[in-house]
CSV table of C-alpha atoms in Angstrom, one decimal:
chain,number,residue,atom,x,y,z
A,641,MET,CA,74.6,26.7,105.0
A,642,VAL,CA,74.6,30.4,105.9
A,643,LEU,CA,77.7,29.9,108.1
A,644,ILE,CA,79.6,28.2,105.3
A,645,ARG,CA,78.7,31.0,102.9
A,646,SER,CA,79.9,33.7,105.4
A,647,PHE,CA,83.1,31.8,106.0
A,648,SER,CA,83.8,31.6,102.3
A,649,ARG,CA,83.2,35.3,101.8
A,650,MET,CA,85.6,36.1,104.7
A,651,SER,CA,88.2,33.7,103.3
A,652,VAL,CA,88.0,35.4,99.9
A,653,ALA,CA,88.2,38.9,101.5
A,654,LEU,CA,91.2,37.9,103.5
A,655,LEU,CA,93.0,36.5,100.5
A,656,PHE,CA,92.6,39.9,98.7
A,657,MET,CA,94.0,41.7,101.8
A,658,ILE,CA,97.2,39.7,102.1
A,659,PRO,CA,99.0,41.4,99.1
A,660,ILE,CA,98.1,44.8,100.4
A,661,ALA,CA,99.4,44.0,103.9
A,662,ALA,CA,102.6,42.7,102.4
A,663,GLN,CA,103.2,46.0,100.6
A,664,ALA,CA,102.4,48.3,103.6
A,665,ALA,CA,104.8,50.9,105.0
A,666,LEU,CA,107.8,49.5,106.8
A,667,PRO,CA,108.1,49.6,110.6
A,668,PRO,CA,110.2,52.5,111.8
A,669,TYR,CA,113.2,50.3,112.5
A,670,TRP,CA,113.3,48.9,109.0
A,671,GLN,CA,112.6,52.2,107.4
A,672,ARG,CA,115.5,53.8,109.2
A,673,ALA,CA,117.7,50.9,108.2
A,674,ARG,CA,116.8,51.5,104.5
A,675,GLU,CA,117.6,55.2,104.8
A,676,ILE,CA,121.0,54.5,106.5
A,677,GLY,CA,121.8,51.9,103.8
A,678,ALA,CA,121.0,54.3,101.1
A,679,ILE,CA,123.3,56.9,102.7
A,680,LEU,CA,126.2,54.3,102.8
A,681,GLU,CA,125.6,53.4,99.2
A,682,SER,CA,125.2,56.9,97.9
A,683,GLN,CA,127.6,58.1,95.2
A,684,ASP,CA,126.8,61.7,96.1
A,685,VAL,CA,127.8,61.1,99.8
A,686,ALA,CA,131.0,59.4,98.6
A,687,ARG,CA,131.8,62.2,96.2
A,688,GLU,CA,131.2,64.9,98.8
A,689,LEU,CA,133.4,63.0,101.3
A,690,ARG,CA,136.0,62.6,98.5
A,691,ASP,CA,135.7,58.8,98.7
A,692,ALA,CA,137.0,58.6,102.3
A,693,PRO,CA,135.5,55.8,104.3
A,694,ILE,CA,132.4,56.6,106.3
A,695,ASP,CA,133.1,56.3,110.1
A,696,SER,CA,129.5,57.0,111.2
A,697,VAL,CA,126.0,57.9,110.2
A,698,LYS,CA,124.2,59.8,112.9
A,699,TYR,CA,120.5,60.4,113.1
A,700,VAL,CA,120.0,64.1,113.7
A,701,ALA,CA,116.2,64.5,113.4
A,702,ASP,CA,113.3,63.2,111.3
A,703,ASP,CA,114.6,62.8,107.8
A,704,SER,CA,118.0,64.2,108.7
A,705,TYR,CA,121.3,62.4,109.1
A,706,GLN,CA,125.0,63.3,109.3
A,707,ALA,CA,127.6,61.1,107.7
A,708,SER,CA,131.1,61.5,109.0
A,709,SER,CA,134.6,60.5,107.8
A,710,GLY,CA,137.5,61.5,109.8
A,711,ARG,CA,137.3,65.3,110.5
A,712,CYS,CA,134.8,65.8,107.7
A,713,SER,CA,131.0,65.4,107.6
A,714,VAL,CA,128.0,66.0,105.4
A,715,ASN,CA,124.4,66.6,106.2
A,716,VAL,CA,122.0,64.3,104.4
A,717,ARG,CA,118.2,64.9,104.1
A,718,VAL,CA,115.7,62.2,103.2
A,719,VAL,CA,113.1,63.6,100.8
A,720,GLY,CA,110.0,61.5,100.4
A,721,LYS,CA,108.7,60.8,96.9
A,722,ALA,CA,104.9,60.7,96.1
A,723,ARG,CA,103.3,57.5,94.8
A,724,ASP,CA,99.9,56.1,94.0
A,725,PHE,CA,100.2,52.7,95.7
A,726,PRO,CA,100.9,51.2,99.1
A,727,GLY,CA,104.3,50.0,100.1
A,728,PRO,CA,107.6,51.0,101.7
A,729,ARG,CA,108.4,54.8,101.5
A,730,LEU,CA,110.1,55.9,98.4
A,731,PHE,CA,112.7,58.6,98.9
A,732,ASP,CA,115.7,60.5,97.5
A,733,LEU,CA,118.7,61.8,99.4
A,734,LYS,CA,119.7,65.5,99.3
A,735,VAL,CA,123.4,65.7,100.3
A,736,GLY,CA,124.8,68.9,101.7
A,737,LYS,CA,128.3,70.4,101.3
A,738,ARG,CA,131.3,68.8,103.1
A,739,ARG,CA,132.4,70.5,106.3
A,740,CYS,CA,135.7,69.8,108.0
A,741,THR,CA,137.1,70.7,111.4
A,742,ARG,CA,140.7,71.6,111.9
């Protein structure tokens, strides 16, 4: 009887943990994929590159990327947003000024 009661308590505890685990932070691969996707979809990046197609997005350092189009590029910083619950990281993008080489 004691074994059954302990098993039932563990089952209930595990059921409550499942939603929390499903909302945990993303693994680094998927977090970076979200950040690159946000850069590709950003209206601010498009505006700064004057709607030219993006040729590449380069990881520069933690929370720092460079989006390039032809001879022009912009630096993009990922700025984390605070929150009160578990889940994937929330962030905004800060887009730098366009720089072009001759």
